Coordinates of C-alpha atoms and ligand atoms in Angstrom, one line a residue:
M1 CA -46.5 66.1 -11.0
K2 CA -47.5 64.5 -7.7
R3 CA -47.3 60.7 -7.8
N4 CA -47.1 57.9 -5.4
S5 CA -45.2 55.5 -7.6
V6 CA -42.9 55.4 -10.7
I7 CA -41.5 52.7 -12.9
V8 CA -38.2 53.4 -14.6
Q9 CA -36.1 51.5 -17.1
S10 CA -32.4 52.0 -17.4
P11 CA -30.3 50.1 -20.0
G12 CA -27.0 48.3 -19.9
R13 CA -24.4 49.4 -22.4
I14 CA -21.9 48.3 -25.0
N15 CA -18.7 50.1 -25.8
I16 CA -17.5 50.1 -29.4
I17 CA -14.0 51.1 -28.3
G18 CA -12.2 53.1 -25.6
E19 CA -11.6 50.7 -22.6
H20 CA -10.0 51.9 -19.4
T21 CA -9.7 55.4 -20.8
D22 CA -12.6 57.0 -18.9
Y23 CA -10.9 57.3 -15.5
N24 CA -7.8 58.7 -17.3
D25 CA -9.9 61.6 -18.6
G26 CA -9.9 60.1 -22.1
Y27 CA -12.5 59.2 -24.7
V28 CA -15.1 56.4 -24.9
L29 CA -17.6 55.4 -27.6
P30 CA -20.4 53.6 -25.8
A31 CA -24.2 53.1 -26.5
A32 CA -27.1 52.0 -24.5
I33 CA -28.7 48.7 -25.4
D34 CA -32.0 46.9 -25.3
K35 CA -31.2 45.0 -22.1
K36 CA -32.3 46.9 -19.1
A37 CA -33.0 47.1 -15.4
I38 CA -36.6 48.0 -14.4
F39 CA -37.3 49.6 -11.1
K40 CA -40.7 50.2 -9.5
I41 CA -40.6 52.6 -6.6
T42 CA -43.5 53.5 -4.4
K43 CA -43.8 55.9 -1.4
N44 CA -44.6 53.8 1.6
G45 CA -45.7 56.6 3.9
S46 CA -43.0 56.0 6.5
E47 CA -40.3 58.5 7.3
N48 CA -37.3 56.2 7.0
R49 CA -38.2 52.7 6.1
V50 CA -36.9 51.3 2.8
N51 CA -38.0 47.8 1.6
I52 CA -36.5 46.4 -1.6
S53 CA -37.1 43.2 -3.4
A54 CA -34.9 41.9 -6.1
T55 CA -37.2 39.8 -8.2
N56 CA -34.6 38.1 -10.4
V57 CA -32.9 36.5 -7.4
N58 CA -36.0 36.4 -5.1
E59 CA -34.4 38.3 -2.3
T60 CA -35.5 41.2 -0.1
Y61 CA -33.7 43.7 2.0
S62 CA -34.8 46.5 4.3
F63 CA -33.0 49.4 6.0
E64 CA -33.6 52.8 7.6
L65 CA -32.8 55.9 5.7
N66 CA -31.1 57.4 8.8
N67 CA -29.1 54.4 9.7
F68 CA -27.4 52.1 7.2
K69 CA -24.0 51.0 6.0
P70 CA -22.5 48.8 3.2
I71 CA -22.6 45.0 3.6
T72 CA -19.8 42.7 2.5
S73 CA -21.1 42.4 -1.0
G74 CA -24.4 42.1 -3.0
W75 CA -26.9 44.1 -4.9
Q76 CA -27.9 45.8 -1.6
N77 CA -24.8 48.0 -1.8
Y78 CA -25.9 49.5 -5.1
I79 CA -29.2 50.5 -3.6
M80 CA -27.8 51.9 -0.4
G81 CA -25.0 53.5 -2.3
V82 CA -27.4 55.5 -4.5
V83 CA -29.5 56.5 -1.5
K84 CA -26.4 57.6 0.5
E85 CA -25.0 59.6 -2.4
L86 CA -28.3 61.4 -3.0
Q87 CA -28.4 62.2 0.7
N88 CA -24.8 63.5 0.5
I89 CA -25.8 66.1 -2.1
G90 CA -28.7 67.2 0.0
A91 CA -31.6 65.3 -1.5
N92 CA -34.5 65.0 0.9
F93 CA -36.8 62.0 0.6
S94 CA -38.8 59.6 2.8
G95 CA -39.4 55.9 3.0
F96 CA -40.2 53.8 -0.1
D97 CA -40.7 50.3 -1.3
G98 CA -38.8 49.2 -4.4
E99 CA -38.9 46.2 -6.7
F100 CA -36.4 45.7 -9.4
G101 CA -35.5 43.1 -12.0
G102 CA -34.3 43.1 -15.6
N103 CA -32.3 41.3 -18.2
V104 CA -28.9 42.8 -18.3
P105 CA -26.6 39.8 -17.7
I106 CA -24.8 40.1 -14.4
G107 CA -21.0 40.0 -14.8
G108 CA -21.5 40.1 -18.6
G109 CA -19.6 43.4 -19.0
M110 CA -22.8 45.2 -20.1
S111 CA -23.0 47.2 -16.9
S112 CA -25.9 45.7 -15.1
S113 CA -24.7 47.7 -12.0
A114 CA -24.9 51.1 -13.8
A115 CA -28.3 50.1 -15.1
L116 CA -29.5 49.4 -11.6
E117 CA -27.9 52.5 -10.0
C118 CA -29.3 54.8 -12.7
S119 CA -32.8 53.4 -12.6
L120 CA -33.0 54.0 -8.8
A121 CA -31.4 57.5 -8.9
F122 CA -33.6 58.5 -11.8
G123 CA -36.7 57.0 -10.1
L124 CA -36.1 58.7 -6.7
N125 CA -35.5 62.0 -8.4
E126 CA -38.9 61.8 -10.2
L127 CA -40.9 60.3 -7.3
F128 CA -39.7 62.8 -4.7
N129 CA -39.2 65.8 -7.1
L130 CA -35.6 66.2 -6.1
G131 CA -34.9 68.5 -8.9
L132 CA -31.6 67.0 -9.9
D133 CA -30.3 67.0 -13.5
K134 CA -29.0 64.0 -15.4
W135 CA -25.4 64.8 -14.7
Q136 CA -26.0 64.8 -11.0
L137 CA -27.8 61.5 -11.3
I138 CA -24.9 60.1 -13.3
K139 CA -22.3 61.3 -10.8
T140 CA -24.4 60.0 -7.9
S141 CA -24.6 56.6 -9.4
Q142 CA -20.8 56.5 -10.1
M143 CA -20.1 57.6 -6.5
A144 CA -22.4 54.9 -5.2
E145 CA -20.1 52.4 -6.9
H146 CA -16.9 54.0 -5.5
N147 CA -18.1 54.4 -1.9
F148 CA -20.5 51.5 -1.3
V149 CA -19.4 48.9 -3.8
G150 CA -15.7 49.7 -3.7
I151 CA -14.9 49.9 -7.4
K152 CA -13.3 53.2 -8.4
C153 CA -15.0 53.1 -11.8
G154 CA -15.0 55.8 -14.4
I155 CA -18.0 57.7 -15.7
M156 CA -18.7 55.7 -18.9
D157 CA -21.2 53.1 -17.8
Q158 CA -23.5 55.5 -15.9
F159 CA -23.2 58.1 -18.6
A160 CA -24.2 55.6 -21.3
S161 CA -27.1 54.1 -19.3
M162 CA -28.5 57.6 -18.6
M163 CA -27.8 59.4 -21.9
G164 CA -28.2 56.7 -24.5
K165 CA -30.1 57.4 -27.8
K166 CA -31.7 55.0 -30.1
N167 CA -29.4 53.9 -33.0
K168 CA -26.7 56.3 -31.9
V169 CA -23.3 55.8 -30.3
M170 CA -21.9 58.5 -28.1
L171 CA -18.4 60.0 -28.2
L172 CA -17.8 61.2 -24.7
D173 CA -14.8 63.3 -23.6
C174 CA -14.5 62.2 -20.0
R175 CA -12.6 65.3 -19.1
S176 CA -14.9 68.1 -20.4
L177 CA -17.9 65.7 -20.3
K178 CA -18.9 67.0 -23.7
F179 CA -20.4 64.4 -25.9
K180 CA -21.7 63.9 -29.3
Y181 CA -24.2 61.4 -30.8
F182 CA -23.1 59.6 -34.0
P183 CA -25.4 57.5 -36.2
F184 CA -24.4 53.8 -36.0
D185 CA -24.9 52.3 -39.4
L186 CA -22.8 49.3 -40.2
G187 CA -24.3 48.5 -43.6
N188 CA -24.0 44.7 -44.2
Y189 CA -22.4 44.3 -40.8
Q190 CA -23.7 44.1 -37.3
L191 CA -22.5 43.7 -33.7
L192 CA -22.5 40.4 -32.0
L193 CA -21.7 39.9 -28.3
L194 CA -20.4 36.6 -27.0
N195 CA -20.6 36.3 -23.3
T196 CA -17.8 34.0 -21.9
N197 CA -20.1 33.4 -18.9
V198 CA -17.0 33.9 -16.7
S199 CA -16.5 36.7 -14.3
H200 CA -13.1 36.2 -12.6
N201 CA -13.0 37.6 -9.1
L202 CA -9.9 39.6 -9.9
A203 CA -12.2 42.1 -11.6
S204 CA -12.7 44.6 -8.8
S205 CA -9.3 44.4 -7.1
E206 CA -7.3 44.5 -10.4
Y207 CA -9.5 47.3 -11.7
N208 CA -8.5 49.6 -8.8
I209 CA -4.9 48.5 -9.1
R210 CA -4.9 49.6 -12.8
R211 CA -6.2 53.0 -11.8
E212 CA -3.4 53.4 -9.3
E213 CA -0.8 52.2 -11.9
C214 CA -2.0 54.9 -14.3
E215 CA -1.7 57.5 -11.5
S216 CA 1.8 56.4 -10.7
G217 CA 2.7 56.6 -14.4
V218 CA 1.4 60.2 -14.5
K219 CA 3.6 61.1 -11.5
I220 CA 6.7 59.9 -13.4
I221 CA 5.7 61.7 -16.6
Q222 CA 5.1 64.9 -14.6
K223 CA 8.8 65.1 -13.7
R224 CA 9.5 65.8 -17.4
F225 CA 6.2 67.4 -18.4
P226 CA 4.9 69.3 -15.3
T227 CA 1.7 70.4 -17.0
V228 CA 0.4 66.9 -17.5
K229 CA -2.6 66.3 -15.3
N230 CA -3.3 62.7 -16.4
L231 CA -2.8 60.3 -19.3
R232 CA -5.2 62.2 -21.5
D233 CA -2.5 64.9 -21.8
V234 CA 0.2 62.4 -22.9
S235 CA 1.2 61.7 -26.5
F236 CA 3.0 58.6 -27.7
Q237 CA 6.2 60.7 -28.2
M238 CA 6.0 62.1 -24.7
L239 CA 5.5 58.7 -23.2
Q240 CA 8.5 57.3 -25.1
Q241 CA 10.7 60.0 -23.5
C242 CA 9.7 58.8 -20.1
T243 CA 9.5 55.0 -20.6
S244 CA 13.1 54.3 -19.4
E245 CA 12.2 56.0 -16.0
M246 CA 9.2 53.7 -15.5
P247 CA 8.8 50.2 -14.2
K248 CA 7.9 48.0 -17.2
N249 CA 4.3 47.3 -16.1
I250 CA 3.6 51.0 -15.6
S251 CA 4.9 52.0 -19.0
R252 CA 2.7 49.2 -20.6
R253 CA -0.4 50.5 -18.8
C254 CA 0.3 54.0 -19.9
H255 CA 1.0 52.9 -23.5
H256 CA -2.5 51.2 -23.6
V257 CA -4.3 54.3 -22.4
V258 CA -2.4 56.7 -24.8
M259 CA -3.0 54.5 -27.8
E260 CA -6.5 53.6 -26.9
N261 CA -7.5 57.3 -26.8
N262 CA -6.1 57.7 -30.3
R263 CA -8.0 54.6 -31.4
V264 CA -11.3 56.0 -30.1
L265 CA -10.9 59.2 -32.2
A266 CA -9.8 57.2 -35.2
A267 CA -12.8 54.8 -34.8
T268 CA -15.2 57.8 -34.7
D269 CA -13.7 59.1 -37.9
A270 CA -13.9 55.6 -39.5
L271 CA -17.5 55.4 -38.5
T272 CA -18.4 58.8 -40.0
Q273 CA -16.6 58.0 -43.2
N274 CA -18.2 54.5 -43.4
K275 CA -14.8 52.8 -43.2
I276 CA -16.1 49.7 -41.4
H277 CA -13.0 47.7 -42.1
L278 CA -10.9 50.3 -40.4
L279 CA -13.2 50.3 -37.4
G280 CA -12.8 46.5 -37.1
E281 CA -9.0 46.8 -37.4
L282 CA -9.0 49.3 -34.5
M283 CA -11.1 46.9 -32.4
Y284 CA -8.5 44.1 -32.9
Q285 CA -5.7 46.5 -31.9
S286 CA -7.7 47.4 -28.8
H287 CA -7.9 43.8 -27.8
V288 CA -4.2 43.1 -28.2
S289 CA -3.5 46.2 -26.1
L290 CA -5.9 45.2 -23.3
Q291 CA -4.5 41.7 -23.3
K292 CA -0.8 42.5 -23.5
D293 CA -0.3 46.0 -22.2
Y294 CA -3.2 46.5 -19.8
E295 CA -3.4 42.8 -18.8
V296 CA -7.1 42.7 -18.1
S297 CA -8.2 40.0 -20.5
C298 CA -8.5 36.3 -19.6
P299 CA -8.1 33.0 -21.5
E300 CA -11.8 32.7 -22.3
L301 CA -11.9 36.2 -23.9
D302 CA -8.7 35.6 -25.8
Y303 CA -9.9 32.3 -27.1
L304 CA -13.1 33.9 -28.5
V305 CA -11.2 36.7 -30.2
K306 CA -8.7 34.2 -31.7
L307 CA -11.6 32.2 -33.1
T308 CA -12.5 35.1 -35.3
L309 CA -9.0 35.9 -36.7
D310 CA -9.3 33.7 -39.8
K311 CA -12.9 34.6 -40.6
E312 CA -12.9 37.2 -43.4
Y313 CA -16.6 37.9 -42.6
I314 CA -15.6 39.2 -39.1
L315 CA -13.9 42.6 -39.3
G316 CA -13.1 43.2 -35.6
S317 CA -13.4 41.5 -32.2
R318 CA -12.3 42.5 -28.7
M319 CA -13.0 42.2 -25.1
M320 CA -15.5 44.7 -23.8
G321 CA -15.7 46.5 -20.5
G322 CA -13.5 46.1 -17.4
G323 CA -12.2 42.7 -18.4
F324 CA -11.4 39.4 -16.6
G325 CA -14.6 37.9 -18.1
G326 CA -17.8 39.2 -19.7
C327 CA -18.3 39.6 -23.4
T328 CA -16.4 40.0 -26.6
I329 CA -17.9 42.5 -29.1
N330 CA -17.6 41.4 -32.7
L331 CA -18.2 43.2 -36.0
I332 CA -19.6 40.5 -38.3
D333 CA -21.3 40.2 -41.7
K334 CA -25.0 39.8 -41.0
K335 CA -25.3 36.7 -43.3
E336 CA -22.8 34.8 -41.2
V337 CA -24.1 35.5 -37.7
N338 CA -26.0 32.2 -37.2
S339 CA -23.3 29.9 -38.5
F340 CA -20.6 31.7 -36.6
I341 CA -22.6 31.5 -33.4
E342 CA -22.9 27.7 -33.9
F343 CA -19.2 27.4 -34.7
A344 CA -18.1 29.5 -31.7
S345 CA -20.5 27.9 -29.3
E346 CA -19.3 24.4 -30.1
N347 CA -15.6 25.2 -30.0
Y348 CA -16.0 27.1 -26.8
R349 CA -17.8 24.3 -25.1
N350 CA -15.2 21.8 -26.2
Q351 CA -12.4 24.1 -25.0
F352 CA -13.8 25.1 -21.6
G353 CA -16.5 22.6 -20.7
F354 CA -19.3 25.2 -20.5
D355 CA -21.4 27.4 -22.8
L356 CA -21.0 30.9 -24.1
T357 CA -24.1 33.0 -24.6
P358 CA -24.6 35.1 -27.8
Y359 CA -26.4 38.4 -27.8
Q360 CA -27.5 40.5 -30.8
V361 CA -28.2 43.8 -29.1
A362 CA -30.0 46.8 -30.5
I363 CA -29.1 50.4 -29.5
R364 CA -31.8 52.1 -27.6
N365 CA -32.6 55.2 -25.5
G366 CA -31.1 55.8 -22.0
T367 CA -32.9 55.8 -18.7
E368 CA -36.6 56.8 -18.9
L369 CA -39.8 56.7 -17.1
I370 CA -42.2 54.0 -18.3
E371 CA -45.0 54.8 -15.9
Ligands
GLA401 C1 -15.9 49.2 -16.2 C2 -16.1 50.6 -15.5 C3 -16.0 51.7 -16.6 C4 -14.8 51.6 -17.5 C5 -14.7 50.1 -18.0 C6 -13.4 49.9 -18.8 O1 -17.1 49.0 -17.0 O2 -17.3 50.7 -14.8 O3 -16.0 53.0 -15.9 O4 -13.6 51.9 -16.8 O5 -14.8 49.2 -17.0 O6 -13.4 50.7 -19.9

């Protein structure tokens, strides 16, 4: 269809379990949520001019399609990154005006950046009939983040944003890219996110360091097990045989990834067998591992998880996403949600001097055209 303008929505995501496994070719269990970026894109008749306005922050930015480069930091890099990566795979399009906003909390660990990237990639594909499939759009969005934003992220966030399905979580094998939707029915329980409202600036540098640490772990493991490609191929027993040859921090990073992969598969089984208590237990284990082995948590996240430990109506709690801030994800009895929010909010304020923000998210479809 020939059109002059499109409006696209693309959601943020939650991740039930499987943190820092995606770039190790492992498993993740995310879902798209009812918080989203909305992007309106209109052809402006020019050959190269792009004018973008970011309505939430009331800022604008313009550039030429044949001459642009990343700036130090800012939302502009997500836009230019997507444009550049589309150009890199041969997509041909002309000037456009864009306007975006949305309600995915920035720095909340719900992937506001993937939501933005995917909305633009999807929108340009529709508007200019680029003929790209969803996987190409997912990859383009991920590469925008690598090459323009500087975070060597895995595939989970862009995948979840683009492929989400209402009321379903997705088990993604980040090696084969095969995925399966699972119904997400927690009975008397529900998810509750608590946003710490902190986003420590370690997030991007430490993220890339973790990735390198995993790679150096693999190099050591390969000396004993040459067929290993990355941590996905490593069992606990194999890792144990190599641990004495590794620096302590490297073996802890590897331990997290190996065990977290196992937890994702166990959690998927627990979900399908309706073993909600077991799912919660795995979430707690994931948090301890992210905190102690992977060292990507922070005092605010640890505090919120600790607050849940003696509450028998909360089955599981853990930090969600890259870490160093953002949200905890909690598995809580529906009846207790309001009173727990009140309890956690008051304690958090007393402890840190600022507020947390609670979110009761619903699982929704991935990126789609709304007009
Ligand atoms: C960020 C990245 C993802 C993933 C998570 C941690 O959200 O963008 O690719 O690595 O951190 O699981």
